[in-house]
Short mmCIF file of C-alpha atoms in Angstrom, two decimals:
data_model
loop_
_atom_site.label_atom_id
_atom_site.label_comp_id
_atom_site.label_asym_id
_atom_site.label_seq_id
_atom_site.Cartn_x
_atom_site.Cartn_y
_atom_site.Cartn_z
CA UNK A 1 -5.56 -27.89 77.10
CA UNK A 2 -7.58 -26.27 74.50
CA UNK A 3 -6.27 -24.19 71.67
CA UNK A 4 -7.68 -20.72 72.02
CA UNK A 5 -8.60 -18.13 69.38
CA UNK A 6 -5.36 -16.22 69.77
CA UNK A 7 -6.51 -13.35 67.49
CA UNK A 8 -8.16 -11.91 70.62
CA UNK A 9 -4.70 -10.92 71.81
CA UNK A 10 -4.85 -8.45 68.85
CA UNK A 11 -7.76 -6.54 70.29
CA UNK A 12 -7.43 -3.54 72.52
CA UNK A 13 -7.79 -4.54 76.13
CA UNK A 14 -10.98 -2.88 76.60
CA UNK A 15 -13.93 -2.05 74.41
CA UNK A 16 -14.01 1.80 73.93
CA UNK A 17 -17.29 2.36 75.86
CA UNK A 18 -16.24 -0.08 78.68
CA UNK A 19 -13.17 2.01 79.28
CA UNK A 20 -15.19 5.27 79.42
CA UNK A 21 -17.51 3.76 81.89
CA UNK A 22 -14.55 2.69 84.06
CA UNK A 23 -13.07 6.28 84.01
CA UNK A 24 -16.26 7.90 84.76
CA UNK A 25 -17.11 5.46 87.55
CA UNK A 26 -13.62 6.19 89.12
CA UNK A 27 -14.13 9.94 88.96
CA UNK A 28 -17.69 9.78 90.35
CA UNK A 29 -16.54 7.74 93.32
CA UNK A 30 -13.78 10.26 93.99
CA UNK A 31 -16.04 13.20 93.59
CA UNK A 32 -19.46 12.31 94.85
CA UNK A 33 -20.52 15.95 95.27
CA UNK A 34 -20.14 16.64 91.53
CA UNK A 35 -22.78 16.15 88.97
CA UNK A 36 -21.41 14.41 85.99
CA UNK A 37 -23.26 14.99 82.67
CA UNK A 38 -22.89 12.04 80.13
CA UNK A 39 -22.92 12.95 76.52
CA UNK A 40 -20.67 10.01 75.53
CA UNK A 41 -22.51 6.94 74.72
CA UNK A 42 -25.15 7.15 72.15
CA UNK A 43 -28.17 5.87 74.35
CA UNK A 44 -31.56 7.68 73.94
CA UNK A 45 -33.19 9.28 76.86
CA UNK A 46 -36.95 9.90 75.53
CA UNK A 47 -39.58 7.16 75.97
CA UNK A 48 -41.02 5.01 73.29
CA UNK A 49 -43.91 6.57 71.35
CA UNK A 50 -47.37 5.63 72.26
CA UNK A 51 -47.95 3.41 69.12
CA UNK A 52 -44.84 1.50 69.75
CA UNK A 53 -46.03 0.97 73.41
CA UNK A 54 -49.46 -0.22 72.10
CA UNK A 55 -47.99 -2.54 69.75
CA UNK A 56 -45.84 -4.05 72.54
CA UNK A 57 -49.15 -4.33 74.67
CA UNK A 58 -50.78 -5.99 71.72
CA UNK A 59 -47.93 -8.55 71.59
CA UNK A 60 -48.27 -9.33 75.36
CA UNK A 61 -52.12 -9.69 75.13
CA UNK A 62 -51.56 -12.18 72.15
CA UNK A 63 -49.23 -14.32 74.33
CA UNK A 64 -51.97 -14.40 77.06
CA UNK A 65 -54.37 -16.43 74.88
CA UNK A 66 -54.10 -19.88 73.46
CA UNK A 67 -55.73 -18.70 70.17
CA UNK A 68 -52.88 -16.10 69.43
CA UNK A 69 -50.03 -17.39 71.48
CA UNK A 70 -46.66 -17.61 69.76
CA UNK A 71 -43.73 -19.91 70.54
CA UNK A 72 -40.66 -20.29 68.11
CA UNK A 73 -41.03 -17.74 65.41
CA UNK A 74 -39.26 -17.58 62.04
CA UNK A 75 -35.51 -16.89 62.36
CA UNK A 76 -35.84 -14.44 59.55
CA UNK A 77 -38.64 -12.37 61.23
CA UNK A 78 -42.42 -12.34 61.20
CA UNK A 79 -43.75 -11.50 57.67
CA UNK A 80 -45.99 -8.57 59.01
CA UNK A 81 -42.84 -6.72 60.16
CA UNK A 82 -40.80 -7.60 57.04
CA UNK A 83 -43.71 -6.17 55.03
CA UNK A 84 -43.95 -3.10 57.06
CA UNK A 85 -40.03 -2.35 56.66
CA UNK A 86 -40.42 -3.03 52.94
CA UNK A 87 -43.15 -0.49 52.72
CA UNK A 88 -41.19 2.20 54.99
CA UNK A 89 -38.07 1.75 52.55
CA UNK A 90 -40.34 2.28 49.47
CA UNK A 91 -41.65 5.57 50.94
CA UNK A 92 -38.00 6.58 51.32
CA UNK A 93 -36.92 5.88 47.66
CA UNK A 94 -35.55 2.21 48.16
CA UNK A 95 -37.47 -0.78 46.70
CA UNK A 96 -36.59 -3.83 48.76
CA UNK A 97 -38.27 -7.33 48.72
CA UNK A 98 -39.56 -8.24 52.05
CA UNK A 99 -37.98 -11.72 51.48
CA UNK A 100 -34.70 -10.08 51.47
CA UNK A 101 -35.09 -8.58 55.11
CA UNK A 102 -33.94 -10.50 58.25
CA UNK A 103 -35.03 -9.18 61.59
CA UNK A 104 -32.53 -9.25 64.49
CA UNK A 105 -31.84 -7.86 67.88
CA UNK A 106 -29.94 -5.01 66.48
CA UNK A 107 -27.41 -3.72 63.80
CA UNK A 108 -24.41 -4.21 66.27
CA UNK A 109 -24.98 -7.88 66.38
CA UNK A 110 -25.40 -8.23 62.57
CA UNK A 111 -22.53 -6.06 61.52
CA UNK A 112 -20.35 -8.12 63.84
CA UNK A 113 -21.54 -11.43 62.76
CA UNK A 114 -21.67 -10.84 58.92
CA UNK A 115 -17.92 -11.42 58.78
CA UNK A 116 -18.60 -15.00 59.14
CA UNK A 117 -19.72 -15.35 55.74
CA UNK A 118 -16.32 -14.26 54.31
CA UNK A 119 -12.98 -15.97 54.14
CA UNK A 120 -9.90 -14.62 56.16
CA UNK A 121 -7.88 -13.61 53.08
CA UNK A 122 -10.31 -10.81 51.69
CA UNK A 123 -9.04 -7.43 51.32
CA UNK A 124 -11.26 -5.46 53.80
CA UNK A 125 -11.50 -1.71 53.59
CA UNK A 126 -12.83 0.11 56.81
CA UNK A 127 -12.88 3.81 57.21
CA UNK A 128 -10.89 5.54 59.95
CA UNK A 129 -12.47 6.82 62.14
CA UNK A 130 -15.17 4.04 62.48
CA UNK A 131 -17.51 2.37 64.69
CA UNK A 132 -15.20 -0.09 66.59
CA UNK A 133 -17.43 -3.19 66.07
CA UNK A 134 -16.48 -3.34 62.46
CA UNK A 135 -12.66 -3.63 63.25
CA UNK A 136 -12.94 -5.68 66.27
CA UNK A 137 -15.29 -8.43 64.79
CA UNK A 138 -12.69 -8.87 61.95
CA UNK A 139 -9.76 -9.01 64.15
CA UNK A 140 -11.51 -11.69 66.33
CA UNK A 141 -11.91 -13.75 62.99
CA UNK A 142 -8.25 -13.40 62.19
CA UNK A 143 -8.81 -11.20 59.29
CA UNK A 144 -6.61 -8.15 58.21
CA UNK A 145 -8.08 -4.76 57.86
CA UNK A 146 -6.95 -2.06 55.43
CA UNK A 147 -8.07 1.49 56.54
CA UNK A 148 -9.56 4.24 54.42
CA UNK A 149 -8.58 7.60 55.67
CA UNK A 150 -11.40 9.87 56.68
CA UNK A 151 -10.25 13.38 57.49
CA UNK A 152 -11.17 17.15 57.56
CA UNK A 153 -9.83 17.37 53.94
CA UNK A 154 -12.32 14.96 52.52
CA UNK A 155 -15.18 15.93 55.12
CA UNK A 156 -14.70 12.42 56.74
CA UNK A 157 -16.19 10.85 53.52
CA UNK A 158 -13.34 8.79 52.02
CA UNK A 159 -13.91 7.88 48.41
CA UNK A 160 -12.68 4.85 46.58
CA UNK A 161 -9.29 4.64 44.71
CA UNK A 162 -9.94 2.72 41.32
CA UNK A 163 -6.30 1.53 41.52
CA UNK A 164 -6.76 -0.12 44.98
CA UNK A 165 -8.68 -3.42 45.00
CA UNK A 166 -11.02 -4.35 47.75
CA UNK A 167 -13.34 -7.21 48.33
CA UNK A 168 -15.22 -6.02 51.30
CA UNK A 169 -16.05 -2.44 52.06
CA UNK A 170 -17.58 -1.04 55.22
CA UNK A 171 -19.48 2.28 54.96
CA UNK A 172 -21.68 4.16 57.54
CA UNK A 173 -24.07 6.97 56.50
CA UNK A 174 -24.90 9.00 58.36
CA UNK A 175 -21.57 8.23 60.00
CA UNK A 176 -20.82 7.19 63.44
CA UNK A 177 -18.68 8.97 64.93
CA UNK A 178 -18.51 11.93 62.40
CA UNK A 179 -22.00 12.62 61.50
CA UNK A 180 -20.92 12.92 57.75
CA UNK A 181 -23.40 11.87 55.21
CA UNK A 182 -22.69 10.45 51.53
CA UNK A 183 -24.47 12.10 48.81
CA UNK A 184 -26.23 10.29 46.02
CA UNK A 185 -23.39 10.79 43.62
CA UNK A 186 -20.79 9.60 46.13
CA UNK A 187 -22.71 6.39 46.75
CA UNK A 188 -23.01 5.77 43.24
CA UNK A 189 -19.40 6.17 42.85
CA UNK A 190 -18.88 3.56 45.54
CA UNK A 191 -21.55 1.14 43.93
CA UNK A 192 -19.64 1.56 40.59
CA UNK A 193 -16.40 0.64 42.28
CA UNK A 194 -17.85 -2.30 44.04
CA UNK A 195 -19.42 -3.80 40.91
CA UNK A 196 -16.18 -3.26 38.95
CA UNK A 197 -14.06 -5.04 41.74
CA UNK A 198 -16.79 -7.68 42.38
CA UNK A 199 -16.73 -6.30 45.91
CA UNK A 200 -19.42 -6.28 48.60
CA UNK A 201 -20.31 -3.03 50.44
CA UNK A 202 -21.44 -3.45 54.00
CA UNK A 203 -23.64 -0.43 54.49
CA UNK A 204 -24.58 0.63 57.87
CA UNK A 205 -27.67 3.00 57.85
CA UNK A 206 -28.54 2.97 61.57
CA UNK A 207 -28.91 6.71 61.73
CA UNK A 208 -30.87 7.09 58.37
CA UNK A 209 -33.89 8.56 60.15
CA UNK A 210 -32.10 11.61 61.09
CA UNK A 211 -31.58 12.61 57.44
CA UNK A 212 -33.76 15.64 56.71
CA UNK A 213 -32.52 16.47 53.13
CA UNK A 214 -34.56 14.72 50.65
CA UNK A 215 -31.72 14.73 48.18
CA UNK A 216 -29.46 12.48 50.74
CA UNK A 217 -29.93 8.88 50.12
CA UNK A 218 -31.33 7.02 53.34
CA UNK A 219 -30.46 3.71 51.88
CA UNK A 220 -27.84 2.20 49.72
CA UNK A 221 -30.63 0.75 47.50
CA UNK A 222 -31.55 4.09 46.45
CA UNK A 223 -28.49 3.66 44.12
CA UNK A 224 -28.99 1.75 40.89
CA UNK A 225 -27.00 -1.54 40.98
CA UNK A 226 -26.69 -1.65 44.78
CA UNK A 227 -28.65 -4.89 45.12
CA UNK A 228 -25.89 -6.59 43.12
CA UNK A 229 -23.10 -5.40 45.59
CA UNK A 230 -24.57 -4.39 48.97
CA UNK A 231 -25.68 -5.60 52.23
CA UNK A 232 -27.58 -3.00 54.45
CA UNK A 233 -27.88 -2.96 58.24
CA UNK A 234 -30.34 -0.85 60.13
CA UNK A 235 -31.56 -0.45 63.76
CA UNK A 236 -34.54 0.87 65.58
CA UNK A 237 -32.29 2.02 68.43
CA UNK A 238 -31.95 5.43 67.16
CA UNK A 239 -34.84 5.68 64.86
CA UNK A 240 -37.50 4.67 67.54
CA UNK A 241 -35.52 4.59 70.92
CA UNK A 242 -35.30 0.79 71.06
CA UNK A 243 -31.85 0.80 72.73
CA UNK A 244 -33.32 -1.07 75.70
CA UNK A 245 -35.90 -3.16 73.68
CA UNK A 246 -33.56 -4.37 70.82
CA UNK A 247 -34.70 -4.76 67.30
CA UNK A 248 -33.00 -4.11 63.88
CA UNK A 249 -32.86 -5.56 60.53
CA UNK A 250 -30.31 -6.65 57.72
CA UNK A 251 -31.08 -6.65 53.97
CA UNK A 252 -29.20 -9.26 52.00
CA UNK A 253 -30.60 -9.21 48.23
CA UNK A 254 -31.00 -12.47 46.45
CA UNK A 255 -28.95 -10.93 43.69
CA UNK A 256 -25.68 -11.28 45.68
CA UNK A 257 -24.19 -14.48 44.43
CA UNK A 258 -20.40 -15.27 43.82
CA UNK A 259 -18.37 -18.12 42.55
CA UNK A 260 -16.71 -20.25 45.11
CA UNK A 261 -13.21 -21.69 44.57
CA UNK A 262 -14.79 -25.05 43.45
CA UNK A 263 -16.65 -23.23 40.75
CA UNK A 264 -20.03 -23.40 42.52
CA UNK A 265 -22.26 -20.37 42.71
CA UNK A 266 -22.75 -19.34 46.40
CA UNK A 267 -25.63 -16.96 47.49
CA UNK A 268 -24.98 -14.63 50.29
CA UNK A 269 -28.72 -14.49 50.96
CA UNK A 270 -28.85 -18.26 51.44
CA UNK A 271 -25.70 -18.20 53.59
CA UNK A 272 -27.00 -15.52 55.89
CA UNK A 273 -30.21 -17.41 56.07
CA UNK A 274 -28.35 -20.67 57.00
CA UNK A 275 -26.25 -18.79 59.52
CA UNK A 276 -29.27 -17.16 61.21
CA UNK A 277 -31.25 -20.43 61.22
CA UNK A 278 -28.46 -22.19 62.97
CA UNK A 279 -27.31 -19.50 65.51
CA UNK A 280 -30.29 -17.52 66.12
CA UNK A 281 -33.99 -18.25 67.19
CA UNK A 282 -35.47 -15.02 66.05
CA UNK A 283 -36.32 -11.63 67.67
CA UNK A 284 -39.22 -11.81 70.28
CA UNK A 285 -42.72 -11.76 68.82
CA UNK A 286 -43.54 -9.03 71.34
CA UNK A 287 -40.84 -6.80 70.11
CA UNK A 288 -41.75 -7.53 66.51
CA UNK A 289 -45.28 -6.33 67.19
CA UNK A 290 -43.89 -2.99 68.70
CA UNK A 291 -41.59 -2.55 65.81
CA UNK A 292 -44.32 -3.05 63.11
CA UNK A 293 -46.15 -0.17 64.91
CA UNK A 294 -43.05 1.94 64.60
CA UNK A 295 -42.90 1.45 60.78
CA UNK A 296 -46.43 2.68 60.19
CA UNK A 297 -46.70 6.36 58.86
CA UNK A 298 -48.17 7.46 62.14
CA UNK A 299 -45.64 5.47 64.12
CA UNK A 300 -42.86 7.27 62.32
CA UNK A 301 -44.34 10.69 62.79
CA UNK A 302 -44.09 9.91 66.70
CA UNK A 303 -40.52 8.87 66.01
CA UNK A 304 -39.67 11.96 64.32
CA UNK A 305 -40.97 14.04 67.07
CA UNK A 306 -38.28 12.40 69.41
CA UNK A 307 -35.59 12.90 66.63
CA UNK A 308 -36.37 16.59 66.39
CA UNK A 309 -35.78 16.85 70.05
CA UNK A 310 -32.34 15.30 69.68
CA UNK A 311 -31.61 17.49 66.62
CA UNK A 312 -32.37 20.59 68.73
CA UNK A 313 -29.78 19.34 71.26
CA UNK A 314 -27.26 18.79 68.44
CA UNK A 315 -28.08 22.53 67.28
CA UNK A 316 -27.31 23.71 70.78
CA UNK A 317 -24.04 21.74 70.90
CA UNK A 318 -22.89 22.86 67.55
CA UNK A 319 -23.83 26.47 68.36
CA UNK A 320 -21.67 26.40 71.48
CA UNK A 321 -18.74 24.98 69.56
CA UNK A 322 -19.03 27.63 66.75
CA UNK A 323 -19.34 30.51 69.31
CA UNK A 324 -16.10 29.27 70.75
CA UNK A 325 -14.34 28.93 67.51
CA UNK A 326 -13.99 25.17 67.50
CA UNK A 327 -14.17 23.34 64.21
CA UNK A 328 -16.78 20.69 64.22
CA UNK A 329 -18.66 18.36 61.91
CA UNK A 330 -22.02 16.47 61.91
CA UNK A 331 -24.85 17.44 64.03
CA UNK A 332 -27.21 18.14 61.06
CA UNK A 333 -28.30 14.81 59.82
CA UNK A 334 -26.81 12.91 62.63
CA UNK A 335 -27.06 12.95 66.51
CA UNK A 336 -23.26 13.25 66.88
CA UNK A 337 -21.14 16.19 66.86
CA UNK A 338 -17.39 15.53 65.95
CA UNK A 339 -14.96 18.44 66.71
CA UNK A 340 -11.27 19.11 67.10
CA UNK A 341 -9.84 18.95 70.61
CA UNK A 342 -9.06 22.54 71.75
CA UNK A 343 -5.49 23.53 72.49
CA UNK A 344 -3.97 20.74 70.43
CA UNK A 345 -4.91 18.14 73.03
CA UNK A 346 -5.12 14.46 72.13
CA UNK A 347 -8.65 13.01 72.66
CA UNK A 348 -8.15 11.01 75.86
CA UNK A 349 -6.30 13.94 77.41
CA UNK A 350 -9.16 16.12 76.47
CA UNK A 351 -11.59 13.47 77.87
CA UNK A 352 -10.09 13.70 81.35
CA UNK A 353 -9.66 17.33 81.16
CA UNK A 354 -13.41 17.86 80.31
CA UNK A 355 -14.38 15.40 82.96
CA UNK A 356 -12.15 16.97 85.60
CA UNK A 357 -12.90 20.67 84.85
CA UNK A 358 -16.52 20.56 83.56
CA UNK A 359 -17.89 16.94 84.69
CA UNK A 360 -18.96 16.47 81.07
CA UNK A 361 -18.39 13.01 79.41
CA UNK A 362 -17.86 12.70 75.72
CA UNK A 363 -16.19 9.91 73.68
CA UNK A 364 -12.50 10.14 72.63
CA UNK A 365 -11.93 10.02 68.93
CA UNK A 366 -8.88 7.87 69.27
CA UNK A 367 -11.40 5.23 70.21
CA UNK A 368 -12.66 5.20 66.66
CA UNK A 369 -9.27 5.01 65.03
CA UNK A 370 -5.92 6.80 64.47
CA UNK A 371 -7.48 9.55 62.50
CA UNK A 372 -9.78 10.52 65.62
CA UNK A 373 -6.78 11.01 67.82
CA UNK A 374 -7.26 14.77 67.98
CA UNK A 375 -10.98 14.73 67.74
CA UNK A 376 -13.88 14.30 70.16
CA UNK A 377 -17.45 13.19 69.93
CA UNK A 378 -20.52 14.44 71.81
CA UNK A 379 -23.94 12.98 71.48
CA UNK A 380 -27.28 14.89 71.22
CA UNK A 381 -29.30 11.96 72.96
CA UNK A 382 -29.09 13.59 76.36
CA UNK A 383 -32.12 15.43 78.05
CA UNK A 384 -32.52 19.15 77.05
CA UNK A 385 -31.75 20.11 80.51
CA UNK A 386 -28.46 18.22 80.84
CA UNK A 387 -27.49 19.39 77.16
CA UNK A 388 -28.05 23.07 78.08
CA UNK A 389 -26.11 22.68 81.40
CA UNK A 390 -23.20 21.00 79.63
CA UNK A 391 -23.00 23.82 77.15
CA UNK A 392 -23.01 26.38 79.82
CA UNK A 393 -20.16 24.49 81.56
CA UNK A 394 -18.26 24.37 78.13
CA UNK A 395 -18.73 28.15 77.55
CA UNK A 396 -17.25 28.86 81.09
CA UNK A 397 -14.40 26.35 80.42
CA UNK A 398 -13.40 27.97 77.13
CA UNK A 399 -13.95 31.51 78.28
#
């Protein structure tokens, strides 16, 4: 009989969004006459921009001719896309060598897989509330997580304690689920802490394109010294609507080297390259031609048009909550609005209440950690019509 990875026993029975889907399906089956509006999962609803579509078509046409056909590509990604991302980052205040960029099928995969590079006995700091993949992927590997408390008092932006040591630090800005964004000075403090403790920051910037204030950093590499202590993950899922197309990238600077127990220097860049070369055959060429079009200045303008649409949805949600006197966070530089459950309800209780009374689906904060137990997340990624209707229902529900 095989010996199993028994760390899976330490996971919650269902992944958060699987549990939501289960409850909503059961409700819809029992109430077929009621229209359910889904503002829970952060999935986009607008189509891809015309330049991205043209890029995808170009990739398909290349596959139809022997002269331009592509088979296996480089596991790290095609150079044309890595160069395009490097240029995009430079326009946004972060100088990153294209050779440090690895193309993937999304930030979810990479934030989960990166834990393979690190031993089980590291001190791992993860904010609470937090995107569940950070926690679950470490639990699967038998690692122990220490939580950083995010709460209303610190605006859900926990800061380092110089008296507490960490080896790995997960940060997400703009944050999922709270929508909070670290300032330049706050990230500088985290970088200084990481350098002092010889720690690595695992920085998720999947929502960076929603930042509209130029004073707010859109990459950890806008901070001096970050290349010596940080790995960054990003995705086209929310930037360009690639949730069904799948493309992202991870930046692992060559400066990230540490001494192993046998005294040898080990490069995280080389380790990630070895890992990807072994376990990943690369992102589809067709997808990469579409992604390269996204990172042109005109392609990004088209993406920003869609983002502004979602930002208006966020404004509508935030306005309704403010009108009803419900304290909320996010919704400005983020597609997520994070608010206190009314009436002192806990989040799963409020989930069922909102579904039953208003047929609106959100995400219970408890799914993101203990500090989310009395909070709830709504997403701005719905259609304008559905968002407006959902807000009318909330206005009626809360009187």
